[in-house]
GROMACS .gro file of C-alpha atoms in nm:
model
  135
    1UNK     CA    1   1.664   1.246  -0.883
    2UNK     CA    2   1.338   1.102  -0.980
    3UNK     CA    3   1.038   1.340  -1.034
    4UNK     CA    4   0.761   1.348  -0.780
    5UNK     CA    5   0.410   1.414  -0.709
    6UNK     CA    6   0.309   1.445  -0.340
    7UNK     CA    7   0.033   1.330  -0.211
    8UNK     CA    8  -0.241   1.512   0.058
    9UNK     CA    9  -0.065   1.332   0.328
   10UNK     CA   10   0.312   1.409   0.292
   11UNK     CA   11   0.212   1.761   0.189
   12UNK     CA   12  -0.013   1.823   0.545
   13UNK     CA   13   0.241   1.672   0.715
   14UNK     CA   14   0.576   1.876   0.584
   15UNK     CA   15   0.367   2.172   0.622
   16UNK     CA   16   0.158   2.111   0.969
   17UNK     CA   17   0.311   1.798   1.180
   18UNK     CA   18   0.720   1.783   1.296
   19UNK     CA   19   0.856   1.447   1.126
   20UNK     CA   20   1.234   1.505   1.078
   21UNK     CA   21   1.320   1.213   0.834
   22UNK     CA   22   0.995   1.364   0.628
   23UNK     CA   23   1.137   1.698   0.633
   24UNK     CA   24   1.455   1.610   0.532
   25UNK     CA   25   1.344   1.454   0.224
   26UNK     CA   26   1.110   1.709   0.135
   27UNK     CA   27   1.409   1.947   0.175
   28UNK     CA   28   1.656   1.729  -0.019
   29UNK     CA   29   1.415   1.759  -0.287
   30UNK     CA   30   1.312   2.132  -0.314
   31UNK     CA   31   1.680   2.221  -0.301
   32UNK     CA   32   1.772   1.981  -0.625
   33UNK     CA   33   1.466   2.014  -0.768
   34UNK     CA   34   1.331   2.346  -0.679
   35UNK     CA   35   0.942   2.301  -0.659
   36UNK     CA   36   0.747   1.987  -0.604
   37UNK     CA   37   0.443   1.936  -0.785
   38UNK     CA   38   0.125   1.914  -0.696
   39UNK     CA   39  -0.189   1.771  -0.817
   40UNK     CA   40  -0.563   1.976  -0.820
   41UNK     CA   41  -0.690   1.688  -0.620
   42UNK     CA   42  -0.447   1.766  -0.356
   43UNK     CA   43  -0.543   2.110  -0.317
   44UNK     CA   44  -0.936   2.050  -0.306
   45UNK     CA   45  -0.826   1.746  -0.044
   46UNK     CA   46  -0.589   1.993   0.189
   47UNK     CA   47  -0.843   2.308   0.136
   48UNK     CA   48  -1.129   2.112   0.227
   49UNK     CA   49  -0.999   1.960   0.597
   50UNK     CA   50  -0.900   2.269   0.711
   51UNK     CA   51  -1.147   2.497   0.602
   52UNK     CA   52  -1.443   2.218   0.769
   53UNK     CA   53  -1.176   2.234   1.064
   54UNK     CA   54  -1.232   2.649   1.075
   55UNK     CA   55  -0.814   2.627   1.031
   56UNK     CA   56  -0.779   2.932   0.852
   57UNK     CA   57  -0.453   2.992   0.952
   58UNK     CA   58  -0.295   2.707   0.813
   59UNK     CA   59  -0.519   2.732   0.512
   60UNK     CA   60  -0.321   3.066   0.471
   61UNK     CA   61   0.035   2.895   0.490
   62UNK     CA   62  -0.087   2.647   0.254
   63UNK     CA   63  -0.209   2.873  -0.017
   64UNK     CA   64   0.121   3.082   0.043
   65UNK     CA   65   0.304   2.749   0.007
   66UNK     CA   66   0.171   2.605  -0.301
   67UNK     CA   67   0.190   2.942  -0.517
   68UNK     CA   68   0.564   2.887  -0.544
   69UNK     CA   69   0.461   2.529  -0.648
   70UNK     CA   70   0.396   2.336  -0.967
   71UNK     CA   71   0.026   2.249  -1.001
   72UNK     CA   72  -0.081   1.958  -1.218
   73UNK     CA   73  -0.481   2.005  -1.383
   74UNK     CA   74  -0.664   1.726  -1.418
   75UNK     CA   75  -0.722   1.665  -1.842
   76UNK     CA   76  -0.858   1.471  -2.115
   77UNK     CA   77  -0.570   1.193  -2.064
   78UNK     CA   78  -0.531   1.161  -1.693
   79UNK     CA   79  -0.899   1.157  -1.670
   80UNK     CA   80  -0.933   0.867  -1.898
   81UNK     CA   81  -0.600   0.690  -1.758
   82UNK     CA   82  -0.794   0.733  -1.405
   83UNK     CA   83  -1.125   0.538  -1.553
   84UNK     CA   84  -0.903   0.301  -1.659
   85UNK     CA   85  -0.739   0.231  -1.301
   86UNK     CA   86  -1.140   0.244  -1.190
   87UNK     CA   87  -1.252   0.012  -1.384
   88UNK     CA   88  -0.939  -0.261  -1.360
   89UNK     CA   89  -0.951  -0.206  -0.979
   90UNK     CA   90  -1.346  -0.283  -0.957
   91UNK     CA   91  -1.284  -0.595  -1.205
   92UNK     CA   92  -1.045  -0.726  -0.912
   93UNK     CA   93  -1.293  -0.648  -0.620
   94UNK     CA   94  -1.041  -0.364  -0.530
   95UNK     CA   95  -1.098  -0.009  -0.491
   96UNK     CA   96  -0.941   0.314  -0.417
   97UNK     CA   97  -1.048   0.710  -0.348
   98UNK     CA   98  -1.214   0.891  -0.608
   99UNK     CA   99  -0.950   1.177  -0.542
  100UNK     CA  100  -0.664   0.929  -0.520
  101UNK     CA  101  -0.757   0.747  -0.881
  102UNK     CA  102  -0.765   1.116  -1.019
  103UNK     CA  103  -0.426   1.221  -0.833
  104UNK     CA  104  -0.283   0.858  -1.013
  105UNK     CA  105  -0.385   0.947  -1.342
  106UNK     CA  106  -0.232   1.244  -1.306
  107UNK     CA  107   0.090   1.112  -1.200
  108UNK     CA  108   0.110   0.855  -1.475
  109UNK     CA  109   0.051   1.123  -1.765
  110UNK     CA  110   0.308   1.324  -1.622
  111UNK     CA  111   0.546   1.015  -1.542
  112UNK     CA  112   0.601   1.142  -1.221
  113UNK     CA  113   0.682   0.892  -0.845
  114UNK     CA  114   0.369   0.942  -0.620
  115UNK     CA  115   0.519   1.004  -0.298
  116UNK     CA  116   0.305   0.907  -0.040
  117UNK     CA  117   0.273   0.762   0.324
  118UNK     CA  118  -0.071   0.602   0.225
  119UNK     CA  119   0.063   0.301  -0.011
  120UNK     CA  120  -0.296   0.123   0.035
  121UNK     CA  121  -0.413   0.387  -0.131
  122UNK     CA  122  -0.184   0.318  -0.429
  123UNK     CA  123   0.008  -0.009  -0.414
  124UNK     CA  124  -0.305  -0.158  -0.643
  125UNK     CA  125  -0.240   0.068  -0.955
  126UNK     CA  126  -0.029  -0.097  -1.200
  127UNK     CA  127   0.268   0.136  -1.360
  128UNK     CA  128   0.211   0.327  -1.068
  129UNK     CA  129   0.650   0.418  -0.930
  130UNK     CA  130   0.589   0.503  -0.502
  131UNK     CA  131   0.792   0.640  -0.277
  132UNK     CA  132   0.781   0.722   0.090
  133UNK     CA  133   0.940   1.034   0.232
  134UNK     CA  134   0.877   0.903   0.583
  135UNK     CA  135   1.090   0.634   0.535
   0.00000   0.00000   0.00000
C-alpha cells in the first residue's frame, strides 16, 4: 500500500462530515497501515477553522485524534523543496496556498501520496503522487 499524507480536507471530513466511500478508505488504510500521517500545516489549518468557528468540541476530537497519529515538522529540506515549487509555480503564472506548498514539500521529502479532495490545489506540483479517498 502506498504511503500517504492527508490533507486538511480529507482529514475534516473523516473526522466531522459522513462520506462512506471516504471512510472506507481512510479505514482500509489505518488498519494496514496503522496511523496516517500528518503534516504541521494540517494541524495549524484544522485548529484554526474551528477554533475561529468557537467549535471546541470538535477541536477536542481532533487533538484526541491526531495524538495517535504521525506528525510530519516542517525542516530545512521541505522548506527549501517548498520555495522551489513557489518559485517554478510563479514562473508559470500559477500559484498555490502558502500552507499547501509547505504541506507538498513535506510530502516530497518524506516520499509520501498527498491524498487529497482539493487536486487544484496540487495537480501543478511536479513529482507530486495524488490520490483521492473520495473517489
Amino acid at each position: 500500500m502506498i504511503q500517504v499524507l492527508v490533507d486538511t480536507d480529507i482529514l475534516s471530513y473523516y473526522l466531522f462530515k459522513n462520506y462512506p466511500v471516504l471512510t472506507k478508505n481512510f479505514n482500509n488504510y489505518l488498519n494496514t497501515v496503522g496511523y496516517i500521517n500528518i503534516a504541521r500545516p494540517t494541524i495549524f489549518e484544522v485548529e484554526s477553522g474551528l477554533r475561529a468557528k468557537n467549535a471546541f468540541g470538535k477541536l477536542e476530537i481532533f487533538q484526541g485524534f491526531i495524538t495517535k497519529h504521525k506528525i510530519l515538522e516542517l525542516t530545512e529540506h521541505s522548506t527549501h523543496l517548498s520555495a522551489k515549487i513557489y518559485a517554478t509555480l510563479r514562473q508559470t503564472g500559477l500559484h498555490s496556498g502558502v500552507n499547501d506548498l509547505y504541506i507538498a514539500g513535506i510530502a516530497l521529502e518524506n516520499n509520501l501520496t498527498i491524498c487529497t479532495n482539493n487536486l487544484k490545489d496540487y495537480e501543478n506540483i511536479s513529482n507530486l503522487q495524488i490520490v483521492n479517498w473520495l473517489e
